[in-house]
Amino acid sequence: MAKVTLLPADVSAQVSAGELLIEAGEKAGVDMEAGCFNCSCGTCVVEVVRGMEFLEEPTPEELDVLDQWNKDPEKFRLTCCVRVKEGEIVIRQPQH
Ligand code: FES
């Protein structure tokens, strides 16, 4: 299991290993920005504040999209693409 905390709402959800990061937001009752759900539009980008080591490595597709948006893959991930492993993860949604 992993615990995912979403900022700025500051709410958390428990998710099983192998679930998508976007599902953590849905479980926590937070609206998650998303468009394609297919790792190609970049709408679902979030900043990983803590716990990058508890997320699976980015796929080449995810790295491509992050690059298009000039987002450093060491700090930002696409929630529809990335599966969680375990541990404590803190992410921050962009402000609109
Ligand atoms: S919703 Fe399009 S990349 Fe995640």
JSON list of N, CA and C in Angstrom, two decimals, residues 7-85:
[
{"chain": "A", "resi": 7, "resn": "LEU", "atom": "N", "xyz": [-1.68, 17.99, -2.32]},
{"chain": "A", "resi": 7, "resn": "LEU", "atom": "CA", "xyz": [-1.68, 19.41, -1.97]},
{"chain": "A", "resi": 7, "resn": "LEU", "atom": "C", "xyz": [-2.25, 20.17, -3.17]},
{"chain": "A", "resi": 8, "resn": "PRO", "atom": "N", "xyz": [-2.81, 21.33, -3.05]},
{"chain": "A", "resi": 8, "resn": "PRO", "atom": "CA", "xyz": [-2.96, 22.08, -1.80]},
{"chain": "A", "resi": 8, "resn": "PRO", "atom": "C", "xyz": [-4.14, 21.65, -0.95]},
{"chain": "A", "resi": 9, "resn": "ALA", "atom": "N", "xyz": [-4.95, 20.71, -1.39]},
{"chain": "A", "resi": 9, "resn": "ALA", "atom": "CA", "xyz": [-6.13, 20.32, -0.59]},
{"chain": "A", "resi": 9, "resn": "ALA", "atom": "C", "xyz": [-5.71, 19.70, 0.73]},
{"chain": "A", "resi": 10, "resn": "ASP", "atom": "N", "xyz": [-4.53, 19.06, 0.76]},
{"chain": "A", "resi": 10, "resn": "ASP", "atom": "CA", "xyz": [-4.02, 18.41, 1.96]},
{"chain": "A", "resi": 10, "resn": "ASP", "atom": "C", "xyz": [-4.95, 17.30, 2.44]},
{"chain": "A", "resi": 11, "resn": "VAL", "atom": "N", "xyz": [-5.31, 16.42, 1.51]},
{"chain": "A", "resi": 11, "resn": "VAL", "atom": "CA", "xyz": [-6.07, 15.23, 1.84]},
{"chain": "A", "resi": 11, "resn": "VAL", "atom": "C", "xyz": [-5.27, 14.03, 1.35]},
{"chain": "A", "resi": 12, "resn": "SER", "atom": "N", "xyz": [-5.54, 12.86, 1.96]},
{"chain": "A", "resi": 12, "resn": "SER", "atom": "CA", "xyz": [-4.76, 11.68, 1.63]},
{"chain": "A", "resi": 12, "resn": "SER", "atom": "C", "xyz": [-5.66, 10.52, 1.28]},
{"chain": "A", "resi": 13, "resn": "ALA", "atom": "N", "xyz": [-5.08, 9.58, 0.55]},
{"chain": "A", "resi": 13, "resn": "ALA", "atom": "CA", "xyz": [-5.78, 8.32, 0.25]},
{"chain": "A", "resi": 13, "resn": "ALA", "atom": "C", "xyz": [-4.76, 7.20, 0.27]},
{"chain": "A", "resi": 14, "resn": "GLN", "atom": "N", "xyz": [-5.25, 6.01, 0.62]},
{"chain": "A", "resi": 14, "resn": "GLN", "atom": "CA", "xyz": [-4.42, 4.80, 0.55]},
{"chain": "A", "resi": 14, "resn": "GLN", "atom": "C", "xyz": [-4.70, 4.13, -0.78]},
{"chain": "A", "resi": 15, "resn": "VAL", "atom": "N", "xyz": [-3.66, 3.79, -1.49]},
{"chain": "A", "resi": 15, "resn": "VAL", "atom": "CA", "xyz": [-3.84, 3.06, -2.75]},
{"chain": "A", "resi": 15, "resn": "VAL", "atom": "C", "xyz": [-2.94, 1.83, -2.75]},
{"chain": "A", "resi": 16, "resn": "SER", "atom": "N", "xyz": [-3.37, 0.83, -3.50]},
{"chain": "A", "resi": 16, "resn": "SER", "atom": "CA", "xyz": [-2.59, -0.40, -3.59]},
{"chain": "A", "resi": 16, "resn": "SER", "atom": "C", "xyz": [-1.46, -0.21, -4.58]},
{"chain": "A", "resi": 17, "resn": "ALA", "atom": "N", "xyz": [-0.40, -0.97, -4.36]},
{"chain": "A", "resi": 17, "resn": "ALA", "atom": "CA", "xyz": [0.70, -0.97, -5.32]},
{"chain": "A", "resi": 17, "resn": "ALA", "atom": "C", "xyz": [0.16, -1.34, -6.69]},
{"chain": "A", "resi": 18, "resn": "GLY", "atom": "N", "xyz": [0.61, -0.62, -7.71]},
{"chain": "A", "resi": 18, "resn": "GLY", "atom": "CA", "xyz": [0.17, -0.90, -9.07]},
{"chain": "A", "resi": 18, "resn": "GLY", "atom": "C", "xyz": [-0.98, -0.05, -9.53]},
{"chain": "A", "resi": 19, "resn": "GLU", "atom": "N", "xyz": [-1.58, 0.73, -8.61]},
{"chain": "A", "resi": 19, "resn": "GLU", "atom": "CA", "xyz": [-2.65, 1.63, -9.04]},
{"chain": "A", "resi": 19, "resn": "GLU", "atom": "C", "xyz": [-2.05, 2.91, -9.60]},
{"chain": "A", "resi": 20, "resn": "LEU", "atom": "N", "xyz": [-2.86, 3.56, -10.44]},
{"chain": "A", "resi": 20, "resn": "LEU", "atom": "CA", "xyz": [-2.40, 4.82, -11.03]},
{"chain": "A", "resi": 20, "resn": "LEU", "atom": "C", "xyz": [-2.48, 5.94, -10.02]},
{"chain": "A", "resi": 21, "resn": "LEU", "atom": "N", "xyz": [-1.57, 6.87, -10.15]},
{"chain": "A", "resi": 21, "resn": "LEU", "atom": "CA", "xyz": [-1.56, 8.02, -9.24]},
{"chain": "A", "resi": 21, "resn": "LEU", "atom": "C", "xyz": [-2.88, 8.80, -9.32]},
{"chain": "A", "resi": 22, "resn": "ILE", "atom": "N", "xyz": [-3.46, 8.88, -10.49]},
{"chain": "A", "resi": 22, "resn": "ILE", "atom": "CA", "xyz": [-4.72, 9.63, -10.64]},
{"chain": "A", "resi": 22, "resn": "ILE", "atom": "C", "xyz": [-5.83, 9.00, -9.80]},
{"chain": "A", "resi": 23, "resn": "GLU", "atom": "N", "xyz": [-5.76, 7.70, -9.58]},
{"chain": "A", "resi": 23, "resn": "GLU", "atom": "CA", "xyz": [-6.79, 7.03, -8.78]},
{"chain": "A", "resi": 23, "resn": "GLU", "atom": "C", "xyz": [-6.71, 7.46, -7.32]},
{"chain": "A", "resi": 24, "resn": "ALA", "atom": "N", "xyz": [-5.52, 7.80, -6.88]},
{"chain": "A", "resi": 24, "resn": "ALA", "atom": "CA", "xyz": [-5.38, 8.27, -5.49]},
{"chain": "A", "resi": 24, "resn": "ALA", "atom": "C", "xyz": [-6.18, 9.54, -5.29]},
{"chain": "A", "resi": 25, "resn": "GLY", "atom": "N", "xyz": [-6.13, 10.44, -6.26]},
{"chain": "A", "resi": 25, "resn": "GLY", "atom": "CA", "xyz": [-6.90, 11.68, -6.16]},
{"chain": "A", "resi": 25, "resn": "GLY", "atom": "C", "xyz": [-8.38, 11.41, -6.14]},
{"chain": "A", "resi": 26, "resn": "GLU", "atom": "N", "xyz": [-8.79, 10.51, -6.99]},
{"chain": "A", "resi": 26, "resn": "GLU", "atom": "CA", "xyz": [-10.22, 10.20, -7.03]},
{"chain": "A", "resi": 26, "resn": "GLU", "atom": "C", "xyz": [-10.67, 9.59, -5.70]},
{"chain": "A", "resi": 27, "resn": "LYS", "atom": "N", "xyz": [-9.84, 8.72, -5.13]},
{"chain": "A", "resi": 27, "resn": "LYS", "atom": "CA", "xyz": [-10.20, 8.13, -3.84]},
{"chain": "A", "resi": 27, "resn": "LYS", "atom": "C", "xyz": [-10.25, 9.17, -2.74]},
{"chain": "A", "resi": 28, "resn": "ALA", "atom": "N", "xyz": [-9.39, 10.18, -2.84]},
{"chain": "A", "resi": 28, "resn": "ALA", "atom": "CA", "xyz": [-9.35, 11.21, -1.81]},
{"chain": "A", "resi": 28, "resn": "ALA", "atom": "C", "xyz": [-10.44, 12.25, -2.03]},
{"chain": "A", "resi": 29, "resn": "GLY", "atom": "N", "xyz": [-11.19, 12.12, -3.11]},
{"chain": "A", "resi": 29, "resn": "GLY", "atom": "CA", "xyz": [-12.27, 13.06, -3.37]},
{"chain": "A", "resi": 29, "resn": "GLY", "atom": "C", "xyz": [-11.81, 14.38, -3.94]},
{"chain": "A", "resi": 30, "resn": "VAL", "atom": "N", "xyz": [-10.65, 14.36, -4.60]},
{"chain": "A", "resi": 30, "resn": "VAL", "atom": "CA", "xyz": [-10.11, 15.59, -5.18]},
{"chain": "A", "resi": 30, "resn": "VAL", "atom": "C", "xyz": [-10.30, 15.53, -6.70]},
{"chain": "A", "resi": 31, "resn": "ASP", "atom": "N", "xyz": [-10.72, 16.62, -7.29]},
{"chain": "A", "resi": 31, "resn": "ASP", "atom": "CA", "xyz": [-10.84, 16.68, -8.75]},
{"chain": "A", "resi": 31, "resn": "ASP", "atom": "C", "xyz": [-9.45, 16.64, -9.35]},
{"chain": "A", "resi": 32, "resn": "MET", "atom": "N", "xyz": [-9.21, 15.67, -10.19]},
{"chain": "A", "resi": 32, "resn": "MET", "atom": "CA", "xyz": [-7.92, 15.56, -10.86]},
{"chain": "A", "resi": 32, "resn": "MET", "atom": "C", "xyz": [-8.07, 16.06, -12.28]},
{"chain": "A", "resi": 33, "resn": "GLU", "atom": "N", "xyz": [-7.20, 17.00, -12.67]},
{"chain": "A", "resi": 33, "resn": "GLU", "atom": "CA", "xyz": [-7.18, 17.46, -14.06]},
{"chain": "A", "resi": 33, "resn": "GLU", "atom": "C", "xyz": [-6.76, 16.30, -14.95]},
{"chain": "A", "resi": 34, "resn": "ALA", "atom": "N", "xyz": [-7.48, 16.07, -16.00]},
{"chain": "A", "resi": 34, "resn": "ALA", "atom": "CA", "xyz": [-7.04, 15.05, -16.95]},
{"chain": "A", "resi": 34, "resn": "ALA", "atom": "C", "xyz": [-7.76, 15.26, -18.26]},
{"chain": "A", "resi": 35, "resn": "GLY", "atom": "N", "xyz": [-7.12, 14.82, -19.32]},
{"chain": "A", "resi": 35, "resn": "GLY", "atom": "CA", "xyz": [-7.73, 14.94, -20.63]},
{"chain": "A", "resi": 35, "resn": "GLY", "atom": "C", "xyz": [-7.80, 13.59, -21.31]},
{"chain": "A", "resi": 36, "resn": "CYS", "atom": "N", "xyz": [-6.65, 13.10, -21.72]},
{"chain": "A", "resi": 36, "resn": "CYS", "atom": "CA", "xyz": [-6.62, 11.91, -22.58]},
{"chain": "A", "resi": 36, "resn": "CYS", "atom": "C", "xyz": [-6.66, 10.59, -21.82]},
{"chain": "A", "resi": 37, "resn": "PHE", "atom": "N", "xyz": [-6.23, 10.60, -20.57]},
{"chain": "A", "resi": 37, "resn": "PHE", "atom": "CA", "xyz": [-6.06, 9.36, -19.80]},
{"chain": "A", "resi": 37, "resn": "PHE", "atom": "C", "xyz": [-5.15, 8.36, -20.52]},
{"chain": "A", "resi": 38, "resn": "ASN", "atom": "N", "xyz": [-4.31, 8.86, -21.36]},
{"chain": "A", "resi": 38, "resn": "ASN", "atom": "CA", "xyz": [-3.54, 7.96, -22.21]},
{"chain": "A", "resi": 38, "resn": "ASN", "atom": "C", "xyz": [-2.10, 8.42, -22.36]},
{"chain": "A", "resi": 39, "resn": "CYS", "atom": "N", "xyz": [-1.64, 9.21, -21.41]},
{"chain": "A", "resi": 39, "resn": "CYS", "atom": "CA", "xyz": [-0.24, 9.58, -21.39]},
{"chain": "A", "resi": 39, "resn": "CYS", "atom": "C", "xyz": [0.20, 10.34, -22.65]},
{"chain": "A", "resi": 40, "resn": "SER", "atom": "N", "xyz": [-0.68, 11.21, -23.16]},
{"chain": "A", "resi": 40, "resn": "SER", "atom": "CA", "xyz": [-0.24, 11.95, -24.34]},
{"chain": "A", "resi": 40, "resn": "SER", "atom": "C", "xyz": [-0.54, 13.44, -24.32]},
{"chain": "A", "resi": 41, "resn": "CYS", "atom": "N", "xyz": [-1.41, 13.93, -23.40]},
{"chain": "A", "resi": 41, "resn": "CYS", "atom": "CA", "xyz": [-1.76, 15.37, -23.49]},
{"chain": "A", "resi": 41, "resn": "CYS", "atom": "C", "xyz": [-1.03, 16.23, -22.46]},
{"chain": "A", "resi": 42, "resn": "GLY", "atom": "N", "xyz": [-0.67, 15.69, -21.32]},
{"chain": "A", "resi": 42, "resn": "GLY", "atom": "CA", "xyz": [0.04, 16.48, -20.31]},
{"chain": "A", "resi": 42, "resn": "GLY", "atom": "C", "xyz": [-0.86, 17.23, -19.35]},
{"chain": "A", "resi": 43, "resn": "THR", "atom": "N", "xyz": [-2.16, 17.16, -19.51]},
{"chain": "A", "resi": 43, "resn": "THR", "atom": "CA", "xyz": [-3.09, 17.90, -18.64]},
{"chain": "A", "resi": 43, "resn": "THR", "atom": "C", "xyz": [-2.98, 17.47, -17.18]},
{"chain": "A", "resi": 44, "resn": "CYS", "atom": "N", "xyz": [-2.63, 16.23, -16.95]},
{"chain": "A", "resi": 44, "resn": "CYS", "atom": "CA", "xyz": [-2.69, 15.67, -15.61]},
{"chain": "A", "resi": 44, "resn": "CYS", "atom": "C", "xyz": [-1.38, 15.85, -14.84]},
{"chain": "A", "resi": 45, "resn": "VAL", "atom": "N", "xyz": [-0.53, 16.74, -15.29]},
{"chain": "A", "resi": 45, "resn": "VAL", "atom": "CA", "xyz": [0.78, 16.89, -14.64]},
{"chain": "A", "resi": 45, "resn": "VAL", "atom": "C", "xyz": [0.64, 17.38, -13.19]},
{"chain": "A", "resi": 46, "resn": "VAL", "atom": "N", "xyz": [1.44, 16.81, -12.31]},
{"chain": "A", "resi": 46, "resn": "VAL", "atom": "CA", "xyz": [1.54, 17.27, -10.92]},
{"chain": "A", "resi": 46, "resn": "VAL", "atom": "C", "xyz": [3.01, 17.33, -10.53]},
{"chain": "A", "resi": 47, "resn": "GLU", "atom": "N", "xyz": [3.27, 18.15, -9.51]},
{"chain": "A", "resi": 47, "resn": "GLU", "atom": "CA", "xyz": [4.61, 18.19, -8.92]},
{"chain": "A", "resi": 47, "resn": "GLU", "atom": "C", "xyz": [4.70, 17.10, -7.85]},
{"chain": "A", "resi": 48, "resn": "VAL", "atom": "N", "xyz": [5.77, 16.34, -7.86]},
{"chain": "A", "resi": 48, "resn": "VAL", "atom": "CA", "xyz": [5.98, 15.36, -6.80]},
{"chain": "A", "resi": 48, "resn": "VAL", "atom": "C", "xyz": [6.85, 16.03, -5.73]},
{"chain": "A", "resi": 49, "resn": "VAL", "atom": "N", "xyz": [6.24, 16.29, -4.59]},
{"chain": "A", "resi": 49, "resn": "VAL", "atom": "CA", "xyz": [6.93, 17.01, -3.52]},
{"chain": "A", "resi": 49, "resn": "VAL", "atom": "C", "xyz": [7.82, 16.04, -2.74]},
{"chain": "A", "resi": 50, "resn": "ARG", "atom": "N", "xyz": [7.30, 14.84, -2.50]},
{"chain": "A", "resi": 50, "resn": "ARG", "atom": "CA", "xyz": [8.06, 13.81, -1.79]},
{"chain": "A", "resi": 50, "resn": "ARG", "atom": "C", "xyz": [7.69, 12.44, -2.33]},
{"chain": "A", "resi": 51, "resn": "GLY", "atom": "N", "xyz": [8.62, 11.53, -2.29]},
{"chain": "A", "resi": 51, "resn": "GLY", "atom": "CA", "xyz": [8.30, 10.13, -2.58]},
{"chain": "A", "resi": 51, "resn": "GLY", "atom": "C", "xyz": [8.45, 9.73, -4.04]},
{"chain": "A", "resi": 52, "resn": "MET", "atom": "N", "xyz": [9.23, 10.49, -4.81]},
{"chain": "A", "resi": 52, "resn": "MET", "atom": "CA", "xyz": [9.44, 10.10, -6.22]},
{"chain": "A", "resi": 52, "resn": "MET", "atom": "C", "xyz": [9.94, 8.65, -6.31]},
{"chain": "A", "resi": 53, "resn": "GLU", "atom": "N", "xyz": [10.70, 8.22, -5.29]},
{"chain": "A", "resi": 53, "resn": "GLU", "atom": "CA", "xyz": [11.25, 6.86, -5.32]},
{"chain": "A", "resi": 53, "resn": "GLU", "atom": "C", "xyz": [10.16, 5.79, -5.17]},
{"chain": "A", "resi": 54, "resn": "PHE", "atom": "N", "xyz": [8.97, 6.21, -4.75]},
{"chain": "A", "resi": 54, "resn": "PHE", "atom": "CA", "xyz": [7.88, 5.25, -4.59]},
{"chain": "A", "resi": 54, "resn": "PHE", "atom": "C", "xyz": [6.96, 5.21, -5.80]},
{"chain": "A", "resi": 55, "resn": "LEU", "atom": "N", "xyz": [7.37, 5.89, -6.87]},
{"chain": "A", "resi": 55, "resn": "LEU", "atom": "CA", "xyz": [6.61, 5.86, -8.13]},
{"chain": "A", "resi": 55, "resn": "LEU", "atom": "C", "xyz": [7.40, 5.06, -9.15]},
{"chain": "A", "resi": 56, "resn": "GLU", "atom": "N", "xyz": [6.68, 4.39, -10.03]},
{"chain": "A", "resi": 56, "resn": "GLU", "atom": "CA", "xyz": [7.39, 3.64, -11.06]},
{"chain": "A", "resi": 56, "resn": "GLU", "atom": "C", "xyz": [8.08, 4.59, -12.02]},
{"chain": "A", "resi": 57, "resn": "GLU", "atom": "N", "xyz": [9.14, 4.09, -12.63]},
{"chain": "A", "resi": 57, "resn": "GLU", "atom": "CA", "xyz": [9.92, 4.89, -13.58]},
{"chain": "A", "resi": 57, "resn": "GLU", "atom": "C", "xyz": [9.05, 5.35, -14.74]},
{"chain": "A", "resi": 58, "resn": "PRO", "atom": "N", "xyz": [9.30, 6.56, -15.26]},
{"chain": "A", "resi": 58, "resn": "PRO", "atom": "CA", "xyz": [8.51, 7.03, -16.39]},
{"chain": "A", "resi": 58, "resn": "PRO", "atom": "C", "xyz": [8.76, 6.21, -17.66]},
{"chain": "A", "resi": 59, "resn": "THR", "atom": "N", "xyz": [7.71, 6.04, -18.43]},
{"chain": "A", "resi": 59, "resn": "THR", "atom": "CA", "xyz": [7.85, 5.40, -19.74]},
{"chain": "A", "resi": 59, "resn": "THR", "atom": "C", "xyz": [8.40, 6.44, -20.72]},
{"chain": "A", "resi": 60, "resn": "PRO", "atom": "N", "xyz": [8.88, 5.99, -21.87]},
{"chain": "A", "resi": 60, "resn": "PRO", "atom": "CA", "xyz": [9.33, 6.96, -22.89]},
{"chain": "A", "resi": 60, "resn": "PRO", "atom": "C", "xyz": [8.22, 7.92, -23.29]},
{"chain": "A", "resi": 61, "resn": "GLU", "atom": "N", "xyz": [6.97, 7.44, -23.34]},
{"chain": "A", "resi": 61, "resn": "GLU", "atom": "CA", "xyz": [5.84, 8.32, -23.71]},
{"chain": "A", "resi": 61, "resn": "GLU", "atom": "C", "xyz": [5.69, 9.44, -22.68]},
{"chain": "A", "resi": 62, "resn": "GLU", "atom": "N", "xyz": [5.75, 9.06, -21.40]},
{"chain": "A", "resi": 62, "resn": "GLU", "atom": "CA", "xyz": [5.60, 10.08, -20.36]},
{"chain": "A", "resi": 62, "resn": "GLU", "atom": "C", "xyz": [6.74, 11.09, -20.44]},
{"chain": "A", "resi": 63, "resn": "LEU", "atom": "N", "xyz": [7.95, 10.61, -20.63]},
{"chain": "A", "resi": 63, "resn": "LEU", "atom": "CA", "xyz": [9.10, 11.52, -20.72]},
{"chain": "A", "resi": 63, "resn": "LEU", "atom": "C", "xyz": [8.95, 12.49, -21.89]},
{"chain": "A", "resi": 64, "resn": "ASP", "atom": "N", "xyz": [8.42, 12.01, -23.00]},
{"chain": "A", "resi": 64, "resn": "ASP", "atom": "CA", "xyz": [8.19, 12.86, -24.17]},
{"chain": "A", "resi": 64, "resn": "ASP", "atom": "C", "xyz": [7.23, 13.99, -23.86]},
{"chain": "A", "resi": 65, "resn": "VAL", "atom": "N", "xyz": [6.11, 13.64, -23.20]},
{"chain": "A", "resi": 65, "resn": "VAL", "atom": "CA", "xyz": [5.09, 14.65, -22.91]},
{"chain": "A", "resi": 65, "resn": "VAL", "atom": "C", "xyz": [5.64, 15.65, -21.89]},
{"chain": "A", "resi": 66, "resn": "LEU", "atom": "N", "xyz": [6.33, 15.18, -20.86]},
{"chain": "A", "resi": 66, "resn": "LEU", "atom": "CA", "xyz": [6.91, 16.09, -19.88]},
{"chain": "A", "resi": 66, "resn": "LEU", "atom": "C", "xyz": [7.89, 17.05, -20.56]},
{"chain": "A", "resi": 67, "resn": "ASP", "atom": "N", "xyz": [8.64, 16.52, -21.49]},
{"chain": "A", "resi": 67, "resn": "ASP", "atom": "CA", "xyz": [9.60, 17.35, -22.22]},
{"chain": "A", "resi": 67, "resn": "ASP", "atom": "C", "xyz": [8.89, 18.43, -23.04]},
{"chain": "A", "resi": 68, "resn": "GLN", "atom": "N", "xyz": [7.77, 18.06, -23.67]},
{"chain": "A", "resi": 68, "resn": "GLN", "atom": "CA", "xyz": [7.02, 19.04, -24.46]},
{"chain": "A", "resi": 68, "resn": "GLN", "atom": "C", "xyz": [6.54, 20.20, -23.58]},
{"chain": "A", "resi": 69, "resn": "TRP", "atom": "N", "xyz": [6.22, 19.90, -22.33]},
{"chain": "A", "resi": 69, "resn": "TRP", "atom": "CA", "xyz": [5.71, 20.92, -21.42]},
{"chain": "A", "resi": 69, "resn": "TRP", "atom": "C", "xyz": [6.84, 21.55, -20.59]},
{"chain": "A", "resi": 70, "resn": "ASN", "atom": "N", "xyz": [8.07, 21.21, -20.93]},
{"chain": "A", "resi": 70, "resn": "ASN", "atom": "CA", "xyz": [9.22, 21.72, -20.18]},
{"chain": "A", "resi": 70, "resn": "ASN", "atom": "C", "xyz": [9.14, 21.42, -18.69]},
{"chain": "A", "resi": 71, "resn": "LYS", "atom": "N", "xyz": [8.69, 20.22, -18.37]},
{"chain": "A", "resi": 71, "resn": "LYS", "atom": "CA", "xyz": [8.62, 19.81, -16.96]},
{"chain": "A", "resi": 71, "resn": "LYS", "atom": "C", "xyz": [9.72, 18.79, -16.69]},
{"chain": "A", "resi": 72, "resn": "ASP", "atom": "N", "xyz": [10.47, 19.06, -15.65]},
{"chain": "A", "resi": 72, "resn": "ASP", "atom": "CA", "xyz": [11.57, 18.20, -15.25]},
{"chain": "A", "resi": 72, "resn": "ASP", "atom": "C", "xyz": [11.02, 16.86, -14.72]},
{"chain": "A", "resi": 73, "resn": "PRO", "atom": "N", "xyz": [11.34, 15.74, -15.34]},
{"chain": "A", "resi": 73, "resn": "PRO", "atom": "CA", "xyz": [10.79, 14.45, -14.87]},
{"chain": "A", "resi": 73, "resn": "PRO", "atom": "C", "xyz": [11.29, 14.04, -13.48]},
{"chain": "A", "resi": 74, "resn": "GLU", "atom": "N", "xyz": [12.30, 14.75, -12.98]},
{"chain": "A", "resi": 74, "resn": "GLU", "atom": "CA", "xyz": [12.74, 14.48, -11.60]},
{"chain": "A", "resi": 74, "resn": "GLU", "atom": "C", "xyz": [11.75, 15.09, -10.60]},
{"chain": "A", "resi": 75, "resn": "LYS", "atom": "N", "xyz": [10.92, 16.04, -11.07]},
{"chain": "A", "resi": 75, "resn": "LYS", "atom": "CA", "xyz": [10.02, 16.75, -10.15]},
{"chain": "A", "resi": 75, "resn": "LYS", "atom": "C", "xyz": [8.56, 16.63, -10.54]},
{"chain": "A", "resi": 76, "resn": "PHE", "atom": "N", "xyz": [8.28, 16.36, -11.79]},
{"chain": "A", "resi": 76, "resn": "PHE", "atom": "CA", "xyz": [6.89, 16.36, -12.26]},
{"chain": "A", "resi": 76, "resn": "PHE", "atom": "C", "xyz": [6.56, 15.01, -12.89]},
{"chain": "A", "resi": 77, "resn": "ARG", "atom": "N", "xyz": [5.30, 14.60, -12.71]},
{"chain": "A", "resi": 77, "resn": "ARG", "atom": "CA", "xyz": [4.84, 13.35, -13.32]},
{"chain": "A", "resi": 77, "resn": "ARG", "atom": "C", "xyz": [3.42, 13.53, -13.84]},
{"chain": "A", "resi": 78, "resn": "LEU", "atom": "N", "xyz": [3.03, 12.61, -14.70]},
{"chain": "A", "resi": 78, "resn": "LEU", "atom": "CA", "xyz": [1.68, 12.61, -15.26]},
{"chain": "A", "resi": 78, "resn": "LEU", "atom": "C", "xyz": [0.86, 11.57, -14.50]},
{"chain": "A", "resi": 79, "resn": "THR", "atom": "N", "xyz": [-0.20, 12.02, -13.84]},
{"chain": "A", "resi": 79, "resn": "THR", "atom": "CA", "xyz": [-0.89, 11.10, -12.93]},
{"chain": "A", "resi": 79, "resn": "THR", "atom": "C", "xyz": [-1.63, 9.97, -13.64]},
{"chain": "A", "resi": 80, "resn": "CYS", "atom": "N", "xyz": [-1.95, 10.15, -14.93]},
{"chain": "A", "resi": 80, "resn": "CYS", "atom": "CA", "xyz": [-2.65, 9.07, -15.63]},
{"chain": "A", "resi": 80, "resn": "CYS", "atom": "C", "xyz": [-1.69, 8.00, -16.11]},
{"chain": "A", "resi": 81, "resn": "CYS", "atom": "N", "xyz": [-0.38, 8.26, -16.01]},
{"chain": "A", "resi": 81, "resn": "CYS", "atom": "CA", "xyz": [0.59, 7.31, -16.55]},
{"chain": "A", "resi": 81, "resn": "CYS", "atom": "C", "xyz": [1.29, 6.51, -15.48]},
{"chain": "A", "resi": 82, "resn": "VAL", "atom": "N", "xyz": [1.43, 7.11, -14.30]},
{"chain": "A", "resi": 82, "resn": "VAL", "atom": "CA", "xyz": [2.38, 6.55, -13.36]},
{"chain": "A", "resi": 82, "resn": "VAL", "atom": "C", "xyz": [1.69, 5.70, -12.30]},
{"chain": "A", "resi": 83, "resn": "ARG", "atom": "N", "xyz": [2.25, 4.54, -12.08]},
{"chain": "A", "resi": 83, "resn": "ARG", "atom": "CA", "xyz": [1.73, 3.63, -11.06]},
{"chain": "A", "resi": 83, "resn": "ARG", "atom": "C", "xyz": [2.56, 3.79, -9.78]},
{"chain": "A", "resi": 84, "resn": "VAL", "atom": "N", "xyz": [1.85, 3.63, -8.66]},
{"chain": "A", "resi": 84, "resn": "VAL", "atom": "CA", "xyz": [2.54, 3.79, -7.38]},
{"chain": "A", "resi": 84, "resn": "VAL", "atom": "C", "xyz": [3.09, 2.44, -6.93]},
{"chain": "A", "resi": 85, "resn": "LYS", "atom": "N", "xyz": [4.08, 2.50, -6.07]},
{"chain": "A", "resi": 85, "resn": "LYS", "atom": "CA", "xyz": [4.65, 1.29, -5.49]},
{"chain": "A", "resi": 85, "resn": "LYS", "atom": "C", "xyz": [4.18, 1.18, -4.04]}
]
